[in-house]
Each structure stands twice: as structure tokens, then as C-alpha cells.
Amino acid sequence: MNRAEVLSSGRQPHKVQARSLVCFWASRELGMSMAQLSKRLTISQPTVSQPANRGEKIVKENKLKLLQNK
């Protein structure tokens, strides 16, 4: 899935999961603010916390980790 697909609107399960992971990792792991995320994803600021919470659940259930370049 490419960046445009992740950032595009839609409720297809694969898009929802990808956006949820982006929100979780960007906010919790990379320190991006909810305001920044809402602008990037063109969704309201309060709405960003829902996919972030969903992303946290996906990460824990699937034991996923964000890779960082060193």
C-alpha cells in the first residue's frame, strides 16, 4: 500500500488498519502531535485518538515494532 492510499479517505479494512498504525506510531513512538496528524490525515483532531488507540491494539496483538534507521 502506498502513501496516497493510506492518506486517502475510505473505510476499507486495510486502509483503516494502515491509518491506525500510522496514527499510533506517529503519535506515541515518534512524538508527533495529534494536531499535526489531523492536518496530515485531513480528519478532526479528536478523531485522531481513535485510530491511535486502534493502532496500539493492532501492535500489541500482532507484536509489531516500528523500525528506525540508525
Coordinates of N, CA and C in Angstrom, one line a residue, residues 4-57:
A4 N -0.4 7.5 -0.7 CA -1.6 8.1 -1.1 C -2.8 7.2 -0.7
E5 N -2.7 5.9 -0.8 CA -3.8 5.0 -0.3 C -4.0 5.2 1.2
V6 N -3.0 5.2 1.9 CA -3.1 5.3 3.4 C -3.7 6.6 3.8
L7 N -3.4 7.7 3.1 CA -3.9 9.0 3.4 C -5.2 9.3 2.8
S8 N -5.7 8.5 1.9 CA -7.0 8.8 1.3 C -8.1 8.3 2.2
S9 N -9.3 8.9 2.0 CA -10.4 8.6 2.8 C -11.0 7.2 2.4
G10 N -11.7 6.6 3.2 CA -12.3 5.3 3.0 C -12.3 4.5 4.2
R11 N -13.2 3.5 4.2 CA -13.3 2.6 5.4 C -13.0 1.2 5.0
Q12 N -12.2 1.0 4.0 CA -11.8 -0.4 3.7 C -10.9 -0.9 4.8
P13 N -11.1 -2.1 5.2 CA -10.3 -2.6 6.4 C -8.8 -2.4 6.3
H14 N -8.2 -2.6 5.1 CA -6.8 -2.5 5.0 C -6.3 -1.0 5.2
K15 N -7.2 -0.1 4.7 CA -6.8 1.3 4.9 C -7.0 1.7 6.4
V16 N -8.1 1.3 7.0 CA -8.3 1.6 8.4 C -7.1 1.1 9.3
Q17 N -6.7 -0.1 9.0 CA -5.6 -0.7 9.8 C -4.3 0.1 9.5
A18 N -4.0 0.4 8.3 CA -2.8 1.2 8.0 C -2.8 2.5 8.6
R19 N -3.9 3.3 8.5 CA -4.0 4.6 9.2 C -3.9 4.5 10.7
S20 N -4.5 3.4 11.2 CA -4.4 3.2 12.7 C -3.0 3.0 13.1
L21 N -2.2 2.3 12.4 CA -0.8 2.1 12.7 C 0.0 3.4 12.6
V22 N -0.3 4.1 11.5 CA 0.4 5.4 11.3 C 0.1 6.3 12.5
C23 N -1.2 6.4 12.9 CA -1.5 7.3 14.0 C -0.8 6.9 15.3
F24 N -0.8 5.6 15.5 CA -0.2 5.1 16.8 C 1.3 5.4 16.8
W25 N 2.0 4.9 15.7 CA 3.4 5.1 15.7 C 3.8 6.6 15.6
A26 N 3.1 7.3 14.8 CA 3.5 8.8 14.7 C 3.3 9.5 16.0
S27 N 2.2 9.2 16.7 CA 2.0 9.9 18.0 C 2.7 9.4 19.2
R28 N 2.7 8.1 19.3 CA 3.3 7.5 20.5 C 4.8 7.2 20.4
E29 N 5.2 6.8 19.2 CA 6.6 6.4 19.1 C 7.5 7.6 18.5
L30 N 6.9 8.4 17.7 CA 7.7 9.5 17.0 C 7.5 10.8 17.6
G31 N 6.5 10.9 18.5 CA 6.2 12.2 19.2 C 5.5 13.2 18.4
M32 N 4.8 12.8 17.3 CA 4.0 13.8 16.5 C 2.8 14.2 17.3
S33 N 2.4 15.4 17.2 CA 1.2 15.9 17.9 C -0.1 15.4 17.2
M34 N -1.2 15.3 17.9 CA -2.5 15.0 17.3 C -2.9 16.1 16.3
A35 N -2.5 17.3 16.6 CA -2.8 18.4 15.7 C -2.1 18.2 14.3
Q36 N -0.9 17.8 14.4 CA -0.1 17.6 13.2 C -0.7 16.4 12.4
L37 N -1.0 15.4 13.1 CA -1.6 14.2 12.5 C -3.0 14.5 11.8
S38 N -3.8 15.3 12.5 CA -5.1 15.6 12.0 C -5.0 16.4 10.7
K39 N -4.0 17.3 10.6 CA -3.8 18.0 9.3 C -3.3 17.1 8.2
R40 N -2.4 16.2 8.5 CA -1.8 15.3 7.5 C -2.9 14.4 7.0
L41 N -3.8 13.9 7.9 CA -4.8 12.9 7.5 C -6.1 13.6 7.1
T42 N -6.2 14.9 7.3 CA -7.4 15.6 7.0 C -8.6 15.1 7.7
I43 N -8.4 14.9 9.0 CA -9.5 14.5 9.9 C -9.4 15.4 11.1
S44 N -10.5 15.4 11.9 CA -10.6 16.3 13.1 C -9.6 15.8 14.1
Q45 N -9.1 16.8 14.9 CA -8.2 16.5 16.0 C -8.7 15.4 17.0
P46 N -9.9 15.5 17.5 CA -10.4 14.5 18.4 C -10.5 13.1 17.7
T47 N -10.7 13.1 16.4 CA -10.8 11.8 15.7 C -9.5 11.0 15.6
V48 N -8.4 11.7 15.7 CA -7.1 11.1 15.6 C -6.8 10.1 16.7
S49 N -7.4 10.3 17.9 CA -7.1 9.4 19.0 C -7.7 8.1 18.8
Q50 N -8.8 8.0 18.1 CA -9.5 6.7 17.9 C -8.6 5.7 17.1
P51 N -8.1 6.1 15.9 CA -7.2 5.2 15.2 C -5.9 5.0 16.0
A52 N -5.4 5.9 16.7 CA -4.2 5.7 17.5 C -4.4 4.6 18.5
N53 N -5.6 4.6 19.2 CA -5.9 3.5 20.1 C -6.1 2.2 19.4
R54 N -6.7 2.2 18.3 CA -6.9 1.0 17.5 C -5.5 0.5 17.1
G55 N -4.6 1.4 16.7 CA -3.3 1.0 16.2 C -2.5 0.4 17.4
E56 N -2.7 0.9 18.6 CA -2.0 0.3 19.7 C -2.4 -1.2 19.9
K57 N -3.7 -1.4 19.8 CA -4.2 -2.7 19.9 C -3.7 -3.7 18.8

